[in-house]
PDB file of N, CA and C in Angstrom:
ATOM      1  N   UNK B   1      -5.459  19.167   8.547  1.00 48.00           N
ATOM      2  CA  UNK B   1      -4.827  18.399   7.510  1.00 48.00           C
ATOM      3  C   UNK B   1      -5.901  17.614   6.755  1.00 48.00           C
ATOM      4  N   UNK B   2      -5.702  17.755   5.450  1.00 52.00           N
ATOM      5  CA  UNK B   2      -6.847  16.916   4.348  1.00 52.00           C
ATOM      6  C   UNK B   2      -6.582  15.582   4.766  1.00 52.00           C
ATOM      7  N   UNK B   3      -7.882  14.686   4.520  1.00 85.00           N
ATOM      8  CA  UNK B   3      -7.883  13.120   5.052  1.00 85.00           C
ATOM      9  C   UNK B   3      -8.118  12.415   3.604  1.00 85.00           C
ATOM     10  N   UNK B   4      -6.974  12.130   3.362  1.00 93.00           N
ATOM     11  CA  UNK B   4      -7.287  10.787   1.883  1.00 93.00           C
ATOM     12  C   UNK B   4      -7.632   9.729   2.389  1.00 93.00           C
ATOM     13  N   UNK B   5      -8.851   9.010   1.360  1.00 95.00           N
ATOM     14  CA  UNK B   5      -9.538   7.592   1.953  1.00 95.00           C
ATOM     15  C   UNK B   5      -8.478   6.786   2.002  1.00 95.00           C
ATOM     16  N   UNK B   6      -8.455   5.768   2.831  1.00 97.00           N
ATOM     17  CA  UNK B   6      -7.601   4.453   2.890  1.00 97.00           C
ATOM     18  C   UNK B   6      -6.863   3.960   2.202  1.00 97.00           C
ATOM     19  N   UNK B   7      -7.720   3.829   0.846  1.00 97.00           N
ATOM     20  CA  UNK B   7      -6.853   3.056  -0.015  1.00 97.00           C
ATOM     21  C   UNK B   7      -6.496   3.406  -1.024  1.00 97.00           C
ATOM     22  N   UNK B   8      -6.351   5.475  -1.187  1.00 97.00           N
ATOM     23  CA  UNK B   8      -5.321   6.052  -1.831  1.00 97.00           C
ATOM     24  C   UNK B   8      -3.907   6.146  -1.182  1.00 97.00           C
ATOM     25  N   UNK B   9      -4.185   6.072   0.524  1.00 97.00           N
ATOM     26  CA  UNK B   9      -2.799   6.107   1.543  1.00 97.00           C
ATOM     27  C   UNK B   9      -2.352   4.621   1.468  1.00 97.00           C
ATOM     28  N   UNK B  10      -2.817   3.584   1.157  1.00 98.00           N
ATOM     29  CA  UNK B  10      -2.569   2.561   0.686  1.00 98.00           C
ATOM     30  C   UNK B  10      -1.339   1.974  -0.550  1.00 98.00           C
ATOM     31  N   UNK B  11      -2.528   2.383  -1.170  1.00 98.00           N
ATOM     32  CA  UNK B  11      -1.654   2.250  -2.779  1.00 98.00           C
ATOM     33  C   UNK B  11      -0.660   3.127  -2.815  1.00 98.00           C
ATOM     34  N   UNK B  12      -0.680   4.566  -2.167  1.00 98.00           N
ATOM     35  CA  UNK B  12       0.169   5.239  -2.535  1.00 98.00           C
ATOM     36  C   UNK B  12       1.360   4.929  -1.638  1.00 98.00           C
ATOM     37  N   UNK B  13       1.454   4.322  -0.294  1.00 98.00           N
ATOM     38  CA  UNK B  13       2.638   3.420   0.155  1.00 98.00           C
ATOM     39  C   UNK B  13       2.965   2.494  -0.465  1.00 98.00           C
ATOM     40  N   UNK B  14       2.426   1.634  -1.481  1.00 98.00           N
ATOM     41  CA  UNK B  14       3.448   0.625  -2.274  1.00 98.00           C
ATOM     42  C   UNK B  14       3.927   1.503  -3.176  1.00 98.00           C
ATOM     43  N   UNK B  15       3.007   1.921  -4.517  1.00 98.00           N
ATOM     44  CA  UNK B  15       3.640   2.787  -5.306  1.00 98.00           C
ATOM     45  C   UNK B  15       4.867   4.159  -4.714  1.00 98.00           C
ATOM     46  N   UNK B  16       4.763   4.353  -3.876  1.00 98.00           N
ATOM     47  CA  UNK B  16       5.092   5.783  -3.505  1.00 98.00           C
ATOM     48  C   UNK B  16       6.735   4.822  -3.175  1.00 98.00           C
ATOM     49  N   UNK B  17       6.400   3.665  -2.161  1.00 98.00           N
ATOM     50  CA  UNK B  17       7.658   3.123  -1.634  1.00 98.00           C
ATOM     51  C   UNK B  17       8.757   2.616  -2.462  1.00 98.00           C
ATOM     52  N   UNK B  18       7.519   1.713  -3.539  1.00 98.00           N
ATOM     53  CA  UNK B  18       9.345   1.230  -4.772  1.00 98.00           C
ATOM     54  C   UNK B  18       9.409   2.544  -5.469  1.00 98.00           C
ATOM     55  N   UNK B  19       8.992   3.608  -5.912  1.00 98.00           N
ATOM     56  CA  UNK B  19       9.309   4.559  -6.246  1.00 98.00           C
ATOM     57  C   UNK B  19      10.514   5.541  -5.370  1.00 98.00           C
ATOM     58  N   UNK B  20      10.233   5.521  -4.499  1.00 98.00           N
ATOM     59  CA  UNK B  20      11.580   5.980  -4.057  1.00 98.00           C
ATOM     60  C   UNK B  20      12.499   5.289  -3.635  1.00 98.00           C
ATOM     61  N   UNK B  21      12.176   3.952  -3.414  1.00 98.00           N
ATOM     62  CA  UNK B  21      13.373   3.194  -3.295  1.00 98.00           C
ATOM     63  C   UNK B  21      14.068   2.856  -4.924  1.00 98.00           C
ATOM     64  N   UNK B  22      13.526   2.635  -6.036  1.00 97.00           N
ATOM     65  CA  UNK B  22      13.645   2.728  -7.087  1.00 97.00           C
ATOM     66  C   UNK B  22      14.945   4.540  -7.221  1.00 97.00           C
ATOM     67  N   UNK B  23      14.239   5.176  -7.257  1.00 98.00           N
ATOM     68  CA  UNK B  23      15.074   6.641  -7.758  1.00 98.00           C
ATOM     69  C   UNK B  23      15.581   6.932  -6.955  1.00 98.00           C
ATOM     70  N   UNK B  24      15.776   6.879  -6.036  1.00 98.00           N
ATOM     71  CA  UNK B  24      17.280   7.113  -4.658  1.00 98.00           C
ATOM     72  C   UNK B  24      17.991   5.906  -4.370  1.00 98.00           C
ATOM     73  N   UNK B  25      17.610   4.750  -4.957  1.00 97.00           N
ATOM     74  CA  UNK B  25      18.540   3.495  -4.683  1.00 97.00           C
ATOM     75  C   UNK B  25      19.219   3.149  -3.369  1.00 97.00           C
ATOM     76  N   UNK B  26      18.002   3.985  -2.729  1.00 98.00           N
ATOM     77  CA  UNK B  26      17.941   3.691  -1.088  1.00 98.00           C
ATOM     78  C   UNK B  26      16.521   2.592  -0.903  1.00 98.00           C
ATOM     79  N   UNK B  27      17.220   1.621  -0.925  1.00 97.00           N
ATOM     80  CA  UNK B  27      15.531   0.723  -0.179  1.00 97.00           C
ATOM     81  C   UNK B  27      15.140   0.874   1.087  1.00 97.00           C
ATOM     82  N   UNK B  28      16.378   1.224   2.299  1.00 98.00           N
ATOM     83  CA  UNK B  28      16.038   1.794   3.485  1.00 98.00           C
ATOM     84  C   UNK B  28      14.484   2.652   3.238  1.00 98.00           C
ATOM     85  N   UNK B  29      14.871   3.791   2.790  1.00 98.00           N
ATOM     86  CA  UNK B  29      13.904   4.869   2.617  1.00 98.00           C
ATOM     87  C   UNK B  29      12.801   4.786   1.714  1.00 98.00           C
ATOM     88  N   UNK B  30      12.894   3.778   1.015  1.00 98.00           N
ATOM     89  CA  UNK B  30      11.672   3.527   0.211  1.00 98.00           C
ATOM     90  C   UNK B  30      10.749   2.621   1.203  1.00 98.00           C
ATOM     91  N   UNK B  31      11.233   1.806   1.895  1.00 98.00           N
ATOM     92  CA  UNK B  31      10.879   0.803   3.196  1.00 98.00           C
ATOM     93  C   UNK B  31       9.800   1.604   4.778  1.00 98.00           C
ATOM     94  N   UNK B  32      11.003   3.104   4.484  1.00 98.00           N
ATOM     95  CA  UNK B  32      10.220   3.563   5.401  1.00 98.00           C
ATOM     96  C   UNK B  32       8.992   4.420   5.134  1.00 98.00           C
ATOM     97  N   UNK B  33       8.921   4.975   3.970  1.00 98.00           N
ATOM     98  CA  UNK B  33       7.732   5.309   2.695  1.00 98.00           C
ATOM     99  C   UNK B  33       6.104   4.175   3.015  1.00 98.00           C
ATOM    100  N   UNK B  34       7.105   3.250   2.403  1.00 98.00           N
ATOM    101  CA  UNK B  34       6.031   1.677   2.641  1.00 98.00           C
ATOM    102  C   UNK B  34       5.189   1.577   3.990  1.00 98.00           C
ATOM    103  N   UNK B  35       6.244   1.937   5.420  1.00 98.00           N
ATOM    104  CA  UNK B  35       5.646   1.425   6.581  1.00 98.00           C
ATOM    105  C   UNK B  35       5.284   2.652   6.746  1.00 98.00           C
ATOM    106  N   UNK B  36       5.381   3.676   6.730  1.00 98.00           N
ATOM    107  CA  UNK B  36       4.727   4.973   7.105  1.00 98.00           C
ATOM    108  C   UNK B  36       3.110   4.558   6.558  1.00 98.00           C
ATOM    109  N   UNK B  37       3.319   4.928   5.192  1.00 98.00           N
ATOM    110  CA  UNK B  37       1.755   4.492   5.065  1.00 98.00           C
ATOM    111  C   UNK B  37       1.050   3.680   4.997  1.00 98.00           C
ATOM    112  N   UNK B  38       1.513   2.608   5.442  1.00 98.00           N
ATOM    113  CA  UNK B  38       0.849   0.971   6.025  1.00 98.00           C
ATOM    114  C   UNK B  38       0.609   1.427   7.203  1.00 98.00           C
ATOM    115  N   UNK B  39       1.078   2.152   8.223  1.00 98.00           N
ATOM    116  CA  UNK B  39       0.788   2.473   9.696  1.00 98.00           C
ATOM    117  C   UNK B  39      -0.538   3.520   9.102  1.00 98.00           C
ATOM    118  N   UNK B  40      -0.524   4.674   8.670  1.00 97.00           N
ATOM    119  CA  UNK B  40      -1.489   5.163   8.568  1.00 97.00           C
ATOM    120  C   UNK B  40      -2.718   4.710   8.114  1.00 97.00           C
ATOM    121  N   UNK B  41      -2.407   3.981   7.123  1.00 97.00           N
ATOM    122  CA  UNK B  41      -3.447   3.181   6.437  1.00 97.00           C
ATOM    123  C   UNK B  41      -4.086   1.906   7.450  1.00 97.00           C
ATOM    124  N   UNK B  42      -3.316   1.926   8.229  1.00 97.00           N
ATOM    125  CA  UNK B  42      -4.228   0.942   9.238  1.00 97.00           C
ATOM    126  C   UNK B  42      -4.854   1.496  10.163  1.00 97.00           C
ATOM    127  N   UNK B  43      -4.245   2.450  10.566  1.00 97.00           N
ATOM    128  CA  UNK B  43      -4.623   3.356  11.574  1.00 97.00           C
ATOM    129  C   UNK B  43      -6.397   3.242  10.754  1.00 97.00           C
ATOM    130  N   UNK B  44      -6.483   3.802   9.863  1.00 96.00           N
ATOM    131  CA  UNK B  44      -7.866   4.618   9.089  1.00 96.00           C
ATOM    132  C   UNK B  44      -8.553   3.525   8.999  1.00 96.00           C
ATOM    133  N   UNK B  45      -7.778   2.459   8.816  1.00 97.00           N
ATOM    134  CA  UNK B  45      -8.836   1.365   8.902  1.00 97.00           C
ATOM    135  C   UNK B  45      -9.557   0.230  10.342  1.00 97.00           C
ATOM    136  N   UNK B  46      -9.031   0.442  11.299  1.00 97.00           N
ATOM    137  CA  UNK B  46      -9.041   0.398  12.364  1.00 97.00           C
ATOM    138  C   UNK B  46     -10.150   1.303  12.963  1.00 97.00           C
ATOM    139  N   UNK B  47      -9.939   2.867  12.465  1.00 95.00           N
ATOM    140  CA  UNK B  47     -11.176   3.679  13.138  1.00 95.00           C
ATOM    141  C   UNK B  47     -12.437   3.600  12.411  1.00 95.00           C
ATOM    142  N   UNK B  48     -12.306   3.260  10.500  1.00 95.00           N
ATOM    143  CA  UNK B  48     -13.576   2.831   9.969  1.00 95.00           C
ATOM    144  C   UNK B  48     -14.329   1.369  10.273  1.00 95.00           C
ATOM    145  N   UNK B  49     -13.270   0.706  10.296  1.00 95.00           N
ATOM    146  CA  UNK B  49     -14.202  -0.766  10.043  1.00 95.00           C
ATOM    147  C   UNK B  49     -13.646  -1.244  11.211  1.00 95.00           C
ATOM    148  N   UNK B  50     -12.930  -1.141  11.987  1.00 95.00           N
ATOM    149  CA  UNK B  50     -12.953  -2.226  13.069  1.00 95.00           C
ATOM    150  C   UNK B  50     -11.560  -3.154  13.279  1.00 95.00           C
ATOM    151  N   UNK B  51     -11.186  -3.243  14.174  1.00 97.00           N
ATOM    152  CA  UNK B  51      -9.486  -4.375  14.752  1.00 97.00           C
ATOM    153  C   UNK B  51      -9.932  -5.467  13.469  1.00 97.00           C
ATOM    154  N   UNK B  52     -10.254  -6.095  13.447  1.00 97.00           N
ATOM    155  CA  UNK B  52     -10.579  -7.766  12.910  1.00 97.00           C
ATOM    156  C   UNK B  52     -10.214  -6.968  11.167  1.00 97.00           C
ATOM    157  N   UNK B  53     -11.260  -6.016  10.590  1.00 96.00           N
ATOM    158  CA  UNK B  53     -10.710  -5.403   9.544  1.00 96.00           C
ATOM    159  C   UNK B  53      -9.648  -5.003   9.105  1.00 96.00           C
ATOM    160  N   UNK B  54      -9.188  -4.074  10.134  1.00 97.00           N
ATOM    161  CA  UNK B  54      -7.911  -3.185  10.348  1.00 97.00           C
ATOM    162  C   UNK B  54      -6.773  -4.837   9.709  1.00 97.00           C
ATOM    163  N   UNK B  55      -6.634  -6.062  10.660  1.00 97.00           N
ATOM    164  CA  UNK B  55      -5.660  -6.916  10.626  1.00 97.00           C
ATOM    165  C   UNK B  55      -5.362  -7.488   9.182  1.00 97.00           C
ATOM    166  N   UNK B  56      -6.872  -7.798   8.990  1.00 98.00           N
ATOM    167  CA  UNK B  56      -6.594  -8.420   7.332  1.00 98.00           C
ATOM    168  C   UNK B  56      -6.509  -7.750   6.747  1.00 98.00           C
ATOM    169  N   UNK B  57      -6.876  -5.891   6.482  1.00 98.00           N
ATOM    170  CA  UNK B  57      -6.554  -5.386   5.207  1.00 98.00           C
ATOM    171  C   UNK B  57      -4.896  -5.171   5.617  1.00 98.00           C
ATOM    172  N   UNK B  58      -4.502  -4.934   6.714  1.00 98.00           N
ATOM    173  CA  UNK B  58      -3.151  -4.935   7.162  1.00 98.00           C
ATOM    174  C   UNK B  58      -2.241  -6.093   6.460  1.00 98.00           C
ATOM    175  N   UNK B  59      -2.648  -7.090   6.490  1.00 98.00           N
ATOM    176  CA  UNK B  59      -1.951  -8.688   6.516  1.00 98.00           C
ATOM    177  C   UNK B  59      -2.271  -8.660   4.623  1.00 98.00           C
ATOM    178  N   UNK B  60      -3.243  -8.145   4.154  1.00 98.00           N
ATOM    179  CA  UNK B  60      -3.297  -7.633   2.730  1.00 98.00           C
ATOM    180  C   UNK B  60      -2.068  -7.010   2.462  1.00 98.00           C
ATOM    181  N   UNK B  61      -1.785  -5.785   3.042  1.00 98.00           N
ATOM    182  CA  UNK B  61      -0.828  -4.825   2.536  1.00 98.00           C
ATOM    183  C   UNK B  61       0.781  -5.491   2.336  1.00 98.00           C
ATOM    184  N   UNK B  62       0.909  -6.082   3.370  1.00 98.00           N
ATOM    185  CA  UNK B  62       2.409  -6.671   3.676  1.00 98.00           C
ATOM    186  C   UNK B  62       2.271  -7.544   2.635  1.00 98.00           C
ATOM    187  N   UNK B  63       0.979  -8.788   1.872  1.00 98.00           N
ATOM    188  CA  UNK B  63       1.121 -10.148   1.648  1.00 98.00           C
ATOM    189  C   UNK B  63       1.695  -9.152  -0.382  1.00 98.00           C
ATOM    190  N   UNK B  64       0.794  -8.403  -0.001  1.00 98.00           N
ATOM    191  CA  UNK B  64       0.638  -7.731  -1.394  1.00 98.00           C
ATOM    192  C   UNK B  64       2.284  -6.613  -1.785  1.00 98.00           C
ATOM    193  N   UNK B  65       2.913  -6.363  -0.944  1.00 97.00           N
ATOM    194  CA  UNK B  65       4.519  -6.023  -1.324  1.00 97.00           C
ATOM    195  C   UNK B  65       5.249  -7.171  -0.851  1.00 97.00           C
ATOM    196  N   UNK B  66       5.039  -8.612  -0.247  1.00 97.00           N
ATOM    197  CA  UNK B  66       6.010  -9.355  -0.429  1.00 97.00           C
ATOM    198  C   UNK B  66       5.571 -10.353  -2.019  1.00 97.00           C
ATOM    199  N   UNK B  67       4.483 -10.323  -2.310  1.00 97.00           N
ATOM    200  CA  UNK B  67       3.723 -10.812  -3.514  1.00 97.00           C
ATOM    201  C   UNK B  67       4.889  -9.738  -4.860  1.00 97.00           C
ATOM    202  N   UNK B  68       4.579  -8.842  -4.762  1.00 97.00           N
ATOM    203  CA  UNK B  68       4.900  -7.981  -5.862  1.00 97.00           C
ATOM    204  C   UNK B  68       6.234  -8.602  -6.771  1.00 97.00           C
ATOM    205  N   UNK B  69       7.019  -8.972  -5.402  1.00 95.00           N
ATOM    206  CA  UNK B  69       8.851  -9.135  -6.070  1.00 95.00           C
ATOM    207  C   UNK B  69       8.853 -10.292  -6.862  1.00 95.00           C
ATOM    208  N   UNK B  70       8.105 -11.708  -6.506  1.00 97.00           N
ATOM    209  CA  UNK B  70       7.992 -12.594  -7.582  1.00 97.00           C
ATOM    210  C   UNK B  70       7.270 -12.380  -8.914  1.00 97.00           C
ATOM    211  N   UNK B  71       6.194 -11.639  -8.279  1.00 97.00           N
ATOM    212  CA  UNK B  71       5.080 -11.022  -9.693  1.00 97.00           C
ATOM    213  C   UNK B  71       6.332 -10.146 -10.649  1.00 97.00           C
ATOM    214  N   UNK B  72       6.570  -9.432 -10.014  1.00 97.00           N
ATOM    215  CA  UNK B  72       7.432  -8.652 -10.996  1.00 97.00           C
ATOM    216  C   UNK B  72       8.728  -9.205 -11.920  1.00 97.00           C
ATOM    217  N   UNK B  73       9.028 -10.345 -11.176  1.00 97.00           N
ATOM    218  CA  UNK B  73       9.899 -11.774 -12.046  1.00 97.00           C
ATOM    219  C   UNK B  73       8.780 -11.864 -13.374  1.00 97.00           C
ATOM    220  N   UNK B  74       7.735 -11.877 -13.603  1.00 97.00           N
ATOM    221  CA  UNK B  74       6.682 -12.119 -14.601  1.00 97.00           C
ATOM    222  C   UNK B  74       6.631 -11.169 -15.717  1.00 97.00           C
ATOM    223  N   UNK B  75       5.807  -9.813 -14.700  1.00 98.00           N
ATOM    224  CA  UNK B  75       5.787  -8.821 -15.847  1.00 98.00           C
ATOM    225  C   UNK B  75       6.559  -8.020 -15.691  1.00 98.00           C
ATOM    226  N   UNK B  76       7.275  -7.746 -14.646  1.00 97.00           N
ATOM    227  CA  UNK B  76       8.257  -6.248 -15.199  1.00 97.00           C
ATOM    228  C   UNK B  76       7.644  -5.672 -13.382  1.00 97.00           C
ATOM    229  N   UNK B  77       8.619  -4.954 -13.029  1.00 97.00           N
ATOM    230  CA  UNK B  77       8.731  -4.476 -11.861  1.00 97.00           C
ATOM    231  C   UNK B  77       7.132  -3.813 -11.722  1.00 97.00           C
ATOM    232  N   UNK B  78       7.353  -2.444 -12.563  1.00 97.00           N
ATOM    233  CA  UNK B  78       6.222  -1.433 -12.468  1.00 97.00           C
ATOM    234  C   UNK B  78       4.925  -2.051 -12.435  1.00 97.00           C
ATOM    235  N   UNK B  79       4.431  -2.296 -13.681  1.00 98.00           N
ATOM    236  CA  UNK B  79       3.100  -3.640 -13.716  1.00 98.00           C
ATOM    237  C   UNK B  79       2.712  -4.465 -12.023  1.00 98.00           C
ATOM    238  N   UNK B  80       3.675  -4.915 -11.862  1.00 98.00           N
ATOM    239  CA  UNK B  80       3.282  -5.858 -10.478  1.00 98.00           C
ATOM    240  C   UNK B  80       3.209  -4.698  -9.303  1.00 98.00           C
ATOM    241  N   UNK B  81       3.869  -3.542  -8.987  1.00 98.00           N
ATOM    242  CA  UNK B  81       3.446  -2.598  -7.883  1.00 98.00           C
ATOM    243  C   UNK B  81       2.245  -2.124  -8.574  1.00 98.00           C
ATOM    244  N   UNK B  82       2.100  -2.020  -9.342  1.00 98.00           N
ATOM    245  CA  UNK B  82       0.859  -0.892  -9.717  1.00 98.00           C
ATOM    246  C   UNK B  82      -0.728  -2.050  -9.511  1.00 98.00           C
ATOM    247  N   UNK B  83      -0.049  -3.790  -9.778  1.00 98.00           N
ATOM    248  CA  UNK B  83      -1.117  -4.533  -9.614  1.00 98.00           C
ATOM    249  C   UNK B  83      -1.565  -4.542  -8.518  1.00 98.00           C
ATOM    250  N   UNK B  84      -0.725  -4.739  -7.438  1.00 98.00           N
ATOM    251  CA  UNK B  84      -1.186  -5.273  -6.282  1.00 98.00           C
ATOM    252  C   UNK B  84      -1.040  -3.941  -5.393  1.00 98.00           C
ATOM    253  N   UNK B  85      -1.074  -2.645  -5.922  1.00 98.00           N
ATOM    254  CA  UNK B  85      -1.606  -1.467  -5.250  1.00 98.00           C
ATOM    255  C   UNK B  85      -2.819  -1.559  -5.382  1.00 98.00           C
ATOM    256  N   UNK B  86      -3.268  -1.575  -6.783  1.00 98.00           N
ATOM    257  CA  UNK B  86      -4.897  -1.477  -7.367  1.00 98.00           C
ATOM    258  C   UNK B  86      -5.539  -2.454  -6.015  1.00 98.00           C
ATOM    259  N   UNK B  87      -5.212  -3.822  -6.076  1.00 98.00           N
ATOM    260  CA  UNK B  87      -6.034  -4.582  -5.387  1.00 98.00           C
ATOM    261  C   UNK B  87      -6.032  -4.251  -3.865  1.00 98.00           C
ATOM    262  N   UNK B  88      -4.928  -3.629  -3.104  1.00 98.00           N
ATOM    263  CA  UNK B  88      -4.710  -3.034  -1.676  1.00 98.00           C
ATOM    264  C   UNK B  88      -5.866  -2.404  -1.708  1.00 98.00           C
ATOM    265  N   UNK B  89      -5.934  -1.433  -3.200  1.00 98.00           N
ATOM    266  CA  UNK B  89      -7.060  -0.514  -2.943  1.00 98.00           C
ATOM    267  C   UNK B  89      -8.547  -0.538  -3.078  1.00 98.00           C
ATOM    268  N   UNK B  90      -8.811  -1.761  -3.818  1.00 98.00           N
ATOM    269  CA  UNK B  90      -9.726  -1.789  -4.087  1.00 98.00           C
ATOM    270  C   UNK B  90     -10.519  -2.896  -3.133  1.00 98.00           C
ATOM    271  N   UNK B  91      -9.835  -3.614  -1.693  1.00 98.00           N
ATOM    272  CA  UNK B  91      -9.770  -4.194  -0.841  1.00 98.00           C
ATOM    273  C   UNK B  91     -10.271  -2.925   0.451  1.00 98.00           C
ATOM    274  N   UNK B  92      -9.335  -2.495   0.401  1.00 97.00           N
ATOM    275  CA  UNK B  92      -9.525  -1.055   1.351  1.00 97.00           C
ATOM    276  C   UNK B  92     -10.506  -0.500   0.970  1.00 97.00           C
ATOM    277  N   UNK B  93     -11.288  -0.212  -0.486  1.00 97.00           N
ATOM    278  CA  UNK B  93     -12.408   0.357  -0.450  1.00 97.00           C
ATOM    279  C   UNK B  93     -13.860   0.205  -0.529  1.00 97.00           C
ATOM    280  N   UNK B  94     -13.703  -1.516  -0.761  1.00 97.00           N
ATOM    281  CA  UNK B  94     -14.994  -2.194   0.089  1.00 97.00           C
ATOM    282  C   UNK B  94     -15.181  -2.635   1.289  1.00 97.00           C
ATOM    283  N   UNK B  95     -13.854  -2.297   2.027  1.00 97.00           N
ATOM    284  CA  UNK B  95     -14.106  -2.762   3.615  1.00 97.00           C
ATOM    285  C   UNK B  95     -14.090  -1.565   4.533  1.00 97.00           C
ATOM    286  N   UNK B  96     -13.382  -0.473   4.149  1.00 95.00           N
ATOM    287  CA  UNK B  96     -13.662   0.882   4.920  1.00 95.00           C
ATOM    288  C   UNK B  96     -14.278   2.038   4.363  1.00 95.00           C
ATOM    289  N   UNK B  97     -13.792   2.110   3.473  1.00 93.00           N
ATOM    290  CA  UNK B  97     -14.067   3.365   1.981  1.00 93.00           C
ATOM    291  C   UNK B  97     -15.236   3.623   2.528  1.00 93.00           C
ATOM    292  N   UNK B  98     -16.061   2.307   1.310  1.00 90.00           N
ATOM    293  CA  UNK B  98     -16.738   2.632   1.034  1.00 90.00           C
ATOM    294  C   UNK B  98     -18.280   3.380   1.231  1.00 90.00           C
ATOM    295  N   UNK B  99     -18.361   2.672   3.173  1.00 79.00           N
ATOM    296  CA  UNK B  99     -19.320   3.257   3.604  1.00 79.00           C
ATOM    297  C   UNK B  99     -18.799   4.925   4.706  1.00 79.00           C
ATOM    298  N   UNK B 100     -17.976   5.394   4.033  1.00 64.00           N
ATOM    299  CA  UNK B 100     -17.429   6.430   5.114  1.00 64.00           C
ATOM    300  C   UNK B 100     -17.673   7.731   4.353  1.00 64.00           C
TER     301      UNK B 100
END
């Protein structure tokens, strides 16, 4: 199986998650979208950089989809997942990415 870096399995669990919770108007299943690839995405970060890493880009991921729902009170739903994917990812790819 192909291995995407971190913090495309990242971003693509927020984006990927209100997206299908968005177009099936199931948040259950958009929820489980979200934690699927928050588990993987920690997983990868855990075997690149280390537990202590693994926790905060972890404690990133969660702070950054409970962040989104007020952000998106601001600009508009889409804008705020797509913001605080970028930054999941761009978090994930100076702490594991980048040297892998």
């Amino acid at each position: 199986m192909a291995k995407f870096p971190s913090a495309v399995v990242a971003a693509g669990g927020l984006v990927g998650g209100y997206g299908v919770a968005r177009w099936t108007r199931n948040r259950q299943l958009g929820g489980a979208v979200l934690a699927v690839a928050g588990a993987t995405a920690a997983q990868q970060w855990r075997q690149q950089a280390g537990g202590k890493a693994a926790g905060a880009l972890t404690a990133a991921y969660v702070a950054a989809f409970a962040g989104s729902h007020p952000l998106a009170k601001k600009v508009g739903a889409w804008p705020a997942v797509l913001g605080v994917a970028g930054a999941v990812a761009l978090a994930s790819w100076a702490v594991a990415d980048r040297n892998g």
